[in-house]
Amino acid sequence: MAFDYEQYLRPGKLPHIWCPGCGHGIVMKGLLRAMDTCGLEKNNTAIVSGIGCASRLPGYVDFNTLHTAHGRAAAFATGIKLAKPEMDVLVVGGDGDGVAIGGNHFIHACRRNIDMTYVLFNNYIYGMTGGQFSPCTPTGAKASTTPYGNPDPVFDISKLAIGAGATFVARTTAFHATQIDKLIAAGLRHKGMSVIEVLDDCPTAYGRRNKFRSVVDMMKQLKEIAVPVKAAAHMTPEQLEGKVLTGILHQEERPEYCEQYQQVIASAQGA
Amino acid sequence: MAKKVALLQGNEACAFGALYAGCSFFGGYPITPSTEVAEVMSKELPKTGGKFIQMEDEIAAMASILGASLTGAKALTATSGPGVSLKQELIGYACIAEIPCVIVNVMRGGPSTGMPTGPSQSDVMQAKWGTHGDHPAIAIAPASCQEIFSETVRAFNLAEKYRMPVQVLLDEINGHMRERIEFPEPGELEVVDREPVTVSPEDYKPFDDSQGDIPPLASFGSEYRYHVTGLNKAADGFPTAKPELVDAEERRQLRKIEANRADIEKNEEYLTDDAEVIVVAYGTISRSARYAVDVLRKEGIKAGLFRPITLWPFPEARMTELANQAKAVVVPEMNLGQLILEIERVTRRVCPIEGIGRVDGEPITPAQIVAKVKEVL
């Protein structure tokens, strides 16, 4: 039976703003399937975003939704979760929002290991402002503010999240549509900070400046660069050159922030 | 039974006032000279089951209290000038999204890092005009430790009542000054809680002005689900760029303060009835000013003190009445002329208005005020 997306969408709030060929819709569908799989309740769930194309997602879905200021989603989400730990809290947003202006909030949310799920749409570009380069734009690539090619090195978001202390980190791509919901569901079930990075395509702001002739070309590239972590274990550094590991990259158990805070309360109350 | 008393710093009194008001969430980032507020909250909040979090920066601290407030918590942050500058983006967010919260600013000197341990009153205009766009502001400047306690309670009340951020302006002197505090009994001071939503979940709109200028705010995690954004929005909370809706929304937000000035404004007057010179002073400097008025009266000079407790909205009607009866107005403040601008504006300069500005980290003394009054009369 086909999945009923409409039960989670807000009537009258579509069509979305995403361009034809943009992978954000694929990720949003994966997100909704994962939330359904995990049985998240609408009233008990908050979805928080910052600013940017991906950050418009909360407007379309029927939960408690919060579209905040640029980069600040993780910090708002931390306030919600700590104030009401019984709520399920998700953050959605793009690479510029999450790891440029929001980089500090992102790494510290990972460090605290607060129990929320951050779905990071990495399309290598600032889409909404018209294609300026982000910390994830490949070095040498063209963007509206790198007319001679991007001189900046690239952030590896998943490595950043692992290094900062997130206890569940996974990566996939918009091409691997059926893996998206599985990884988000695993992140939702994980107790602690989970980060799911989804490599995504932006044909309008990135693809057309970087010799991708079509959306299909961009999707093909996502397919080609993805290497499942298990397969990568048997590959040489040369074979892995230019590839991106996908699947669950990191998972560990570590005390969760809100639970730790309950111990603070118990101590303060003389338990 | 005798009341519980304590010798408390102003910053500590502020924290205990917040707890009295029912604050259950503090998100902060350490900055001198405000840190004692955070330190007391970190110790006292968990005793009540509340939450304290030290965030990674000032912006995150502000974001965290807005997230917490949306779940129904009464939320506080405390900072100083540079921290308020960083928070401005999200103070604006709190204004447009109409999220109640309280921001304590223990003012220090200078632009930028300035004088971290020096007092000032130089964020008066920042409290009103710090963020971008048009929006109302409420800022309160208490003078004594007891008043810091009670005005912090009132700040929470105003935040909840008018669904907006409220700033409490202290300075390094009254933040760190120790005075005897009498703790009010529960019920002695008014505590305003968030107005409950009465419509059905299907009919709930978080910005529905058919319910008046201040529509009730539901809590995340209740049976009400809604959308919040920093974009201009329609009654249902979803973005709109329709000129008539944007205009109505912005005007409603200003109206909710303008129409309720009588409830928000608070002043104290001392010997103003027959005063020929009005000294306008607030916060710590009002204490020097009161002493100066006594000195002047002993010398036969009819001086009076007008002390705005609410700086924003500025109590302009009463100020104008006093300016009309006086020969001169003197405004001592620990900055180079901030509130004096508002006094000049609202009184249309019906009489000479002279300021005393001091930015060297020292308070303005009664003698300075006495000398200035004699000079202008």
XYZ file of C-alpha atoms in Angstrom:
648
model
C 0.000 0.000 0.000
C 1.303 3.380 -0.903
C 2.462 5.486 2.004
C -0.029 8.201 2.937
C 2.120 11.333 3.105
C -0.889 13.597 3.346
C -1.597 12.586 6.917
C 1.557 14.516 7.885
C 1.271 17.457 5.508
C -0.535 20.695 6.210
C -3.463 21.236 3.904
C -3.107 24.404 1.898
C 0.613 24.900 2.544
C 1.800 23.260 -0.655
C 3.230 23.529 -3.281
C 6.608 23.845 -1.608
C 9.169 26.432 -2.689
C 11.762 23.917 -3.866
C 12.870 24.083 -7.488
C 12.171 21.330 -10.012
C 14.859 18.692 -9.611
C 15.819 19.679 -6.068
C 16.326 16.673 -3.819
C 14.787 18.263 -0.722
C 11.384 16.717 -1.422
C 12.953 13.257 -1.503
C 14.534 13.888 1.891
C 11.293 15.257 3.328
C 9.429 12.137 2.215
C 12.099 9.964 3.777
C 11.819 11.990 6.974
C 8.041 11.508 7.127
C 8.326 7.763 6.479
C 10.912 7.498 9.253
C 8.764 9.460 11.695
C 5.838 7.223 10.836
C 7.935 4.088 11.304
C 9.003 5.293 14.736
C 5.455 6.266 15.678
C 6.194 9.887 16.507
C 3.071 11.688 17.674
C 2.214 14.995 16.086
C 1.447 16.828 19.322
C 4.552 15.538 21.006
C 7.016 16.344 18.226
C 8.763 19.604 17.422
C 10.567 20.212 14.129
C 12.954 23.150 14.196
C 14.833 24.805 11.368
C 16.945 27.861 10.651
C 16.946 29.757 7.363
C 17.359 28.504 3.833
C 15.576 26.264 1.349
C 15.614 23.134 3.516
C 14.616 25.228 6.514
C 11.235 25.890 4.911
C 10.315 22.244 5.501
C 8.638 22.791 8.899
C 5.974 24.967 7.286
C 4.704 22.024 5.254
C 4.434 19.379 7.941
C 1.799 19.060 10.631
C 3.774 19.041 13.882
C 4.864 21.737 16.348
C 7.080 23.634 13.946
C 9.585 26.408 14.450
C 11.311 28.294 11.647
C 13.963 30.291 13.482
C 16.789 32.652 12.588
C 19.705 31.709 10.332
C 21.872 29.034 11.950
C 20.135 29.031 15.321
C 17.918 25.961 14.996
C 20.007 23.639 17.170
C 20.076 26.192 19.986
C 16.296 26.702 19.886
C 15.855 22.922 19.761
C 18.098 22.533 22.811
C 15.824 24.896 24.744
C 12.720 22.956 23.722
C 14.208 19.576 24.544
C 15.668 20.555 27.905
C 12.502 22.384 28.959
C 10.274 19.470 27.850
C 12.377 16.294 27.518
C 9.294 14.174 26.842
C 8.982 15.806 23.408
C 10.639 14.365 20.319
C 12.754 17.106 18.773
C 14.118 17.212 15.224
C 16.211 19.803 13.459
C 16.263 20.170 9.697
C 18.373 22.504 7.610
C 21.026 23.002 5.021
C 24.822 22.995 5.052
C 25.255 26.776 5.133
C 22.735 27.138 7.927
C 24.009 24.211 9.943
C 27.775 24.380 9.748
C 28.605 27.945 8.661
C 26.558 30.450 10.647
C 25.225 27.646 12.835
C 28.520 25.800 13.202
C 29.015 26.675 16.832
C 25.509 25.577 17.817
C 25.887 22.397 15.754
C 29.100 21.210 17.389
C 27.907 22.029 20.889
C 24.614 20.203 20.394
C 26.737 17.211 19.345
C 28.973 17.648 22.389
C 26.057 17.727 24.821
C 24.581 14.605 23.282
C 21.117 15.983 23.739
C 18.494 13.551 22.456
C 17.495 15.046 19.154
C 17.787 14.170 15.487
C 19.432 16.609 13.106
C 18.769 15.965 9.422
C 21.287 18.024 7.490
C 20.544 18.605 3.821
C 23.958 19.062 2.247
C 23.585 20.456 -1.259
C 26.988 22.228 -1.184
C 25.554 25.685 -1.712
C 23.487 28.566 -0.403
C 20.407 27.996 -2.510
C 17.925 30.524 -1.200
C 20.257 33.507 -1.487
C 21.136 32.551 -5.026
C 24.111 30.228 -5.059
C 26.902 31.618 -2.899
C 29.490 29.060 -1.753
C 29.092 27.264 1.563
C 31.627 25.450 3.756
C 30.616 22.318 1.826
C 31.109 23.670 -1.690
C 33.851 21.595 -3.320
C 37.181 23.379 -3.662
C 37.462 24.778 -7.163
C 33.699 24.744 -7.783
C 31.856 27.736 -9.139
C 29.394 29.677 -7.053
C 28.007 33.180 -7.405
C 30.683 34.430 -4.994
C 33.472 32.204 -6.327
C 33.518 33.247 -9.986
C 37.155 32.046 -10.291
C 36.555 28.772 -8.460
C 36.170 28.151 -4.730
C 39.463 28.611 -2.856
C 38.077 27.252 0.452
C 38.653 23.747 1.789
C 35.530 21.670 2.432
C 33.921 20.733 5.727
C 33.128 17.039 6.174
C 29.922 17.372 8.184
C 29.759 13.778 9.368
C 33.381 13.809 10.565
C 32.703 17.138 12.240
C 29.683 15.673 14.052
C 31.619 12.604 15.174
C 34.536 14.726 16.342
C 32.208 17.030 18.239
C 30.641 14.118 20.102
C 27.406 13.166 18.341
C 26.645 9.579 19.329
C 24.894 8.588 16.089
C 26.138 9.817 12.720
C 24.955 8.539 9.360
C 25.195 9.712 5.778
C 23.377 8.971 2.579
C 22.314 10.804 -0.553
C 19.094 11.938 -2.171
C 19.690 9.250 -4.812
C 19.502 6.533 -2.158
C 15.911 7.386 -1.347
C 15.040 4.211 0.506
C 18.095 4.474 2.740
C 17.101 7.949 3.918
C 14.160 6.806 6.018
C 16.047 3.825 7.403
C 18.906 6.000 8.627
C 16.619 8.728 9.995
C 14.552 6.066 11.774
C 17.722 4.618 13.309
C 18.682 8.131 14.387
C 15.252 8.729 15.923
C 15.503 5.474 17.871
C 18.986 6.340 19.090
C 19.135 7.909 22.547
C 21.339 10.972 22.176
C 22.358 13.387 19.451
C 21.910 11.851 16.015
C 23.055 13.523 12.831
C 21.941 12.275 9.437
C 23.726 14.025 6.595
C 21.987 13.703 3.261
C 23.983 14.744 0.202
C 21.524 16.483 -1.986
C 21.411 18.205 -5.350
C 20.780 21.838 -6.120
C 20.423 22.032 -9.893
C 19.437 25.706 -9.902
C 22.182 27.291 -7.840
C 24.966 24.696 -8.010
C 24.440 22.321 -10.912
C 24.056 24.862 -13.678
C 27.280 26.619 -12.688
C 29.260 23.401 -12.452
C 28.766 21.611 -15.751
C 25.936 19.356 -14.698
C 23.843 19.205 -17.807
C 20.756 17.890 -16.042
C 19.306 16.806 -12.736
C 19.884 13.236 -13.875
C 23.618 14.023 -14.104
C 23.577 15.266 -10.530
C 21.736 12.200 -9.302
C 24.194 9.974 -11.182
C 27.046 11.690 -9.436
C 25.434 11.143 -6.035
C 25.064 7.476 -6.928
C 28.670 7.183 -8.088
C 30.413 8.874 -5.212
C 28.533 6.954 -2.509
C 30.360 3.971 -1.033
C 28.734 1.979 1.770
C 30.996 1.859 4.839
C 31.233 -1.936 4.706
C 32.391 -1.892 1.092
C 34.867 0.861 1.851
C 36.617 -1.356 4.380
C 37.898 -3.442 1.474
C 38.946 -0.547 -0.710
C 42.302 1.161 -1.098
C 42.827 4.891 -0.445
C 43.211 5.325 -4.209
C 39.879 3.630 -4.834
C 38.259 5.829 -2.199
C 39.585 9.062 -3.699
C 36.622 11.373 -4.331
C 34.164 8.946 -2.755
C 31.860 9.550 0.199
C 31.130 6.920 2.833
C 27.448 6.188 3.407
C 25.476 4.279 6.006
C 25.857 4.446 9.778
C 29.302 5.965 10.251
C 29.350 6.102 14.010
C 27.229 4.882 16.912
C 28.042 4.794 20.586
C 26.283 4.951 23.921
C 27.007 7.949 26.101
C 24.922 9.655 28.807
C 22.198 11.789 27.302
C 22.033 15.442 28.332
C 18.452 15.663 29.667
C 18.890 12.470 31.658
C 22.111 13.832 33.100
C 20.249 16.965 34.060
C 17.723 14.879 35.978
C 20.644 13.826 38.138
C 21.480 17.496 38.706
C 17.887 18.040 39.857
C 18.064 14.983 42.110
C 21.309 16.246 43.679
C 19.898 19.741 44.146
C 16.809 18.304 45.796
C 18.977 16.347 48.182
C 18.369 12.870 46.816
C 5.654 35.524 61.387
C 8.640 37.609 60.459
C 9.572 37.636 56.812
C 12.651 35.877 55.584
C 15.404 38.428 55.140
C 18.828 38.247 53.527
C 21.748 40.407 52.572
C 21.850 40.058 48.803
C 23.580 41.529 45.807
C 21.300 43.087 43.220
C 22.188 40.315 40.770
C 21.235 37.713 43.359
C 18.013 39.563 44.155
C 17.234 39.504 40.447
C 17.633 35.719 40.336
C 15.422 35.244 43.402
C 12.845 37.573 41.890
C 12.811 35.414 38.773
C 12.253 32.304 40.878
C 9.431 34.041 42.757
C 7.827 34.826 39.381
C 7.900 31.148 38.473
C 10.894 31.130 36.148
C 11.678 27.510 35.298
C 14.342 27.898 32.608
C 17.579 29.848 32.448
C 19.803 29.818 29.380
C 22.933 31.880 29.712
C 26.460 32.675 28.718
C 28.851 34.101 31.321
C 29.640 37.789 31.126
C 30.773 40.280 33.728
C 29.111 41.959 35.584
C 26.017 39.763 35.291
C 27.404 36.346 36.211
C 25.887 36.110 39.698
C 22.429 35.906 38.139
C 23.484 32.745 36.300
C 25.334 31.379 39.303
C 22.314 31.697 41.589
C 20.016 30.231 38.946
C 22.339 27.261 38.407
C 22.095 26.528 42.117
C 18.450 27.329 42.811
C 16.582 26.314 39.659
C 17.178 22.550 39.894
C 15.874 22.651 43.469
C 12.509 23.622 41.985
C 12.771 21.122 39.120
C 13.697 23.924 36.734
C 16.460 23.823 34.151
C 19.679 25.791 33.873
C 21.877 25.549 30.827
C 25.096 27.358 30.030
C 25.038 27.634 26.261
C 27.953 27.980 23.849
C 27.423 31.665 23.169
C 25.115 34.592 23.825
C 23.043 33.951 20.725
C 22.515 30.322 21.711
C 21.511 31.405 25.208
C 18.821 33.639 23.753
C 17.699 30.906 21.340
C 17.432 28.389 24.157
C 15.134 30.566 26.240
C 12.864 31.152 23.252
C 12.648 27.404 22.609
C 11.930 26.807 26.282
C 9.315 29.567 26.399
C 7.447 27.957 23.499
C 6.995 24.855 25.644
C 5.313 27.051 28.270
C 8.283 27.738 30.536
C 8.946 31.171 32.000
C 12.450 31.794 30.707
C 15.302 34.107 31.639
C 18.740 35.058 30.421
C 21.215 37.508 31.931
C 24.013 39.339 30.197
C 25.770 42.653 29.717
C 26.102 45.111 26.818
C 28.215 43.047 24.387
C 25.972 40.063 25.078
C 22.846 42.078 24.413
C 24.371 43.208 21.124
C 24.774 39.557 20.131
C 21.279 38.692 21.284
C 19.629 41.432 19.267
C 18.833 39.188 16.297
C 16.813 36.892 18.509
C 15.336 39.683 20.625
C 13.847 40.792 17.321
C 12.698 37.218 16.734
C 10.999 37.227 20.138
C 9.268 40.472 19.161
C 7.907 39.324 15.801
C 7.046 35.802 16.981
C 5.675 37.254 20.247
C 7.478 34.902 22.602
C 7.561 35.935 26.282
C 10.980 36.059 27.945
C 13.068 38.227 30.247
C 16.558 39.537 29.481
C 18.579 41.048 32.311
C 21.259 43.460 31.133
C 23.735 44.470 33.822
C 25.104 47.442 31.930
C 28.850 48.021 31.696
C 30.831 50.848 30.172
C 32.008 51.467 26.668
C 31.094 50.358 23.221
C 32.508 46.858 22.557
C 34.223 45.200 25.509
C 34.540 48.586 27.166
C 34.833 48.445 30.919
C 33.692 44.997 32.070
C 33.767 45.848 35.761
C 32.680 49.458 35.435
C 29.070 50.597 35.750
C 27.162 52.444 33.081
C 23.685 53.248 31.931
C 24.679 53.244 28.306
C 22.332 50.586 26.942
C 19.175 52.646 27.357
C 18.858 53.252 23.630
C 20.002 49.726 22.782
C 17.106 48.423 24.869
C 14.721 50.347 22.642
C 16.386 50.429 19.251
C 18.913 47.594 19.388
C 17.314 45.264 16.912
C 16.164 46.058 13.404
C 12.662 46.825 12.271
C 9.747 48.394 14.060
C 8.579 46.807 17.263
C 7.644 47.849 20.776
C 10.031 47.524 23.702
C 9.647 47.227 27.442
C 12.646 48.010 29.631
C 12.707 48.436 33.398
C 15.445 50.108 35.454
C 15.155 49.357 39.181
C 17.276 51.203 41.751
C 17.563 49.147 44.943
C 18.077 45.442 45.603
C 14.538 45.116 46.961
C 13.207 46.799 43.854
C 15.352 44.623 41.597
C 13.556 41.644 43.153
C 10.060 43.053 42.706
C 10.677 44.563 39.272
C 12.102 41.286 37.990
C 8.813 39.691 39.041
C 6.989 42.461 37.192
C 9.197 41.951 34.128
C 8.025 38.341 33.916
C 4.444 39.464 34.381
C 4.706 41.981 31.559
C 6.446 39.465 29.295
C 3.668 36.921 29.798
C 0.869 39.469 29.630
C 2.063 41.200 26.469
C 3.749 38.181 24.834
C 7.093 39.843 24.249
C 10.670 40.141 25.501
C 11.158 42.422 28.499
C 14.537 43.821 29.493
C 15.631 44.564 33.049
C 18.425 47.127 33.071
C 20.774 47.012 36.034
C 24.241 48.487 36.224
C 27.396 47.237 37.818
C 26.697 49.244 40.972
C 23.243 47.951 41.850
C 24.082 44.549 40.387
C 26.894 44.113 42.878
C 25.638 46.282 45.732
C 24.512 44.351 48.805
C 21.364 45.374 50.636
C 18.906 43.858 53.033
C 16.100 42.116 51.194
C 12.762 41.065 52.597
C 11.476 38.102 50.664
C 7.806 38.632 49.835
C 5.499 35.803 50.866
C 3.937 33.769 48.074
C 0.915 35.694 46.863
C 2.199 39.000 48.187
C 3.441 40.141 44.775
C 1.268 39.590 41.745
C 2.451 36.744 39.520
C 0.904 36.633 36.064
C 0.789 33.310 34.264
C 0.341 32.774 30.559
C -3.235 33.139 29.460
C -4.718 29.742 28.631
C -5.980 29.039 25.141
C -9.726 28.521 25.106
C -10.483 27.720 21.460
C -10.375 24.183 20.095
C -7.107 22.882 18.589
C -8.660 23.042 15.112
C -9.534 26.710 15.541
C -6.321 27.818 17.211
C -4.312 30.511 15.472
C -1.338 31.861 17.389
C -1.633 35.398 15.999
C -5.391 35.702 15.638
C -6.270 39.313 16.373
C -9.974 38.553 16.531
C -9.079 37.519 20.085
C -7.689 40.995 20.794
C -4.279 42.527 20.332
C -2.584 39.842 22.427
C -3.749 36.419 21.244
C -3.068 33.591 23.737
C 0.063 31.522 23.154
C -0.293 27.724 23.292
C 2.561 25.521 24.443
C 4.486 23.140 22.228
C 3.742 19.628 23.414
C 0.127 20.416 24.289
C -2.829 19.510 22.108
C -2.248 22.680 20.085
C 0.069 22.473 17.123
C 1.151 25.551 15.232
C 3.902 27.114 13.190
C 6.242 29.860 14.348
C 8.473 31.878 12.035
C 10.519 35.056 12.071
C 8.942 36.025 8.765
C 6.023 38.387 8.687
C 3.049 36.160 9.017
C -0.708 35.899 8.908
C -2.953 35.059 11.871
C -2.234 31.340 11.487
C 1.516 31.885 11.868
C 2.422 31.073 8.275
C 4.461 33.521 6.218
C 2.741 36.178 4.200
C 3.894 39.173 2.197
C 0.398 40.557 1.665
C 0.806 44.278 2.376
C -2.423 44.626 4.351
C -1.632 41.645 6.595
C 1.971 42.686 7.233
C 0.897 46.238 8.008
C -1.860 45.096 10.373
C 0.484 42.732 12.191
C 3.195 45.319 12.748
C 0.717 47.935 13.916
C -0.957 45.494 16.279
C 2.367 44.813 17.936
C 2.971 48.504 18.578
C -0.627 48.927 19.714
C -0.381 46.288 22.393
C 2.036 48.573 24.246
C 0.614 51.969 23.302
C -2.875 50.950 24.410
C -1.584 49.647 27.731
C 0.846 52.353 28.826
C -1.043 52.880 32.090
C -0.468 49.255 33.045
C 3.182 49.169 31.999
C 4.540 52.585 32.962
C 5.839 53.042 36.460
C 7.497 56.081 38.023
C 8.419 57.417 41.380
C 8.284 61.090 42.294
C 9.897 62.883 45.197
C 9.031 66.488 46.082
C 7.872 67.281 42.551
C 4.610 69.092 43.499
C 6.140 72.532 43.740
C 9.447 71.762 42.077
C 11.067 74.425 39.942
C 13.787 72.099 38.806
C 13.106 68.460 38.015
C 15.969 66.004 38.264
C 15.228 62.989 36.082
C 17.280 59.989 37.131
C 16.898 56.212 37.037
C 18.608 53.136 38.413
C 21.565 53.661 40.714
C 21.971 57.340 39.857
C 18.463 58.087 41.113
C 19.875 57.462 44.601
C 22.456 60.227 44.150
C 19.701 62.404 42.715
C 17.399 61.898 45.694
C 20.193 62.865 48.064
C 20.920 65.928 45.915
C 17.261 66.983 46.059
C 17.406 66.879 49.875
C 20.588 68.981 49.873
C 19.020 71.512 47.506
C 15.785 71.732 49.510
C 17.812 72.483 52.670
C 19.324 75.365 50.764
C 15.871 76.601 49.801
C 16.000 75.470 46.179
C 12.765 73.812 45.032
C 14.118 70.651 43.458
C 12.228 67.403 42.835
C 13.066 63.945 41.552
C 11.272 62.185 38.756
C 12.403 58.561 38.589
C 11.174 56.533 35.652
C 11.188 52.857 36.637
C 9.915 51.834 33.224
C 12.284 53.436 30.714
C 10.444 51.944 27.735
C 7.754 52.815 27.112
C 8.980 56.147 28.447
C 6.444 57.797 30.768
C 6.108 60.747 28.456
C 2.782 62.223 29.586
C 3.862 62.763 33.195
C 7.306 63.905 32.125
C 5.752 66.544 29.912
C 3.508 67.802 32.732
C 6.509 68.178 35.006
C 8.572 69.929 32.330
C 5.707 72.376 31.812
C 5.661 73.350 35.489
C 9.451 73.537 35.876
C 12.034 76.177 35.089
C 14.566 73.498 34.157
C 15.145 69.770 33.912
C 18.457 68.115 34.829
C 19.236 64.597 33.643
C 22.215 62.863 35.247
C 23.023 59.513 33.605
C 26.089 57.286 33.298
C 26.412 57.802 29.544
C 26.960 60.787 27.288
C 23.299 61.576 26.770
C 20.779 58.844 26.033
C 17.553 59.169 27.992
C 17.919 62.950 27.757
C 17.200 62.624 24.035
C 13.818 61.098 24.799
C 13.074 63.782 27.384
C 13.936 66.512 24.884
C 11.753 64.806 22.306
C 8.651 64.289 24.381
C 8.722 67.628 26.213
C 9.405 69.602 23.021
C 12.025 71.441 25.102
C 9.491 73.619 26.902
C 12.223 74.490 29.387
C 16.028 74.207 29.452
C 17.155 70.582 29.721
C 20.685 69.929 30.886
C 22.435 66.605 31.156
C 25.247 65.345 33.318
C 27.113 62.610 31.510
C 29.729 60.417 33.072
C 31.455 57.481 31.387
C 34.577 57.019 33.497
C 33.207 54.128 35.501
C 32.448 56.289 38.500
C 28.933 57.117 39.665
C 27.520 60.607 39.396
C 27.688 62.131 42.866
C 25.040 64.210 44.663
C 27.512 67.115 44.646
C 27.715 67.032 40.842
C 23.938 67.134 40.595
C 23.660 69.955 43.159
C 26.232 71.994 41.255
C 24.475 71.459 37.910
C 21.070 72.440 39.316
C 22.513 75.673 40.712
C 24.133 76.354 37.361
C 20.922 76.028 35.354
C 18.601 77.920 37.704
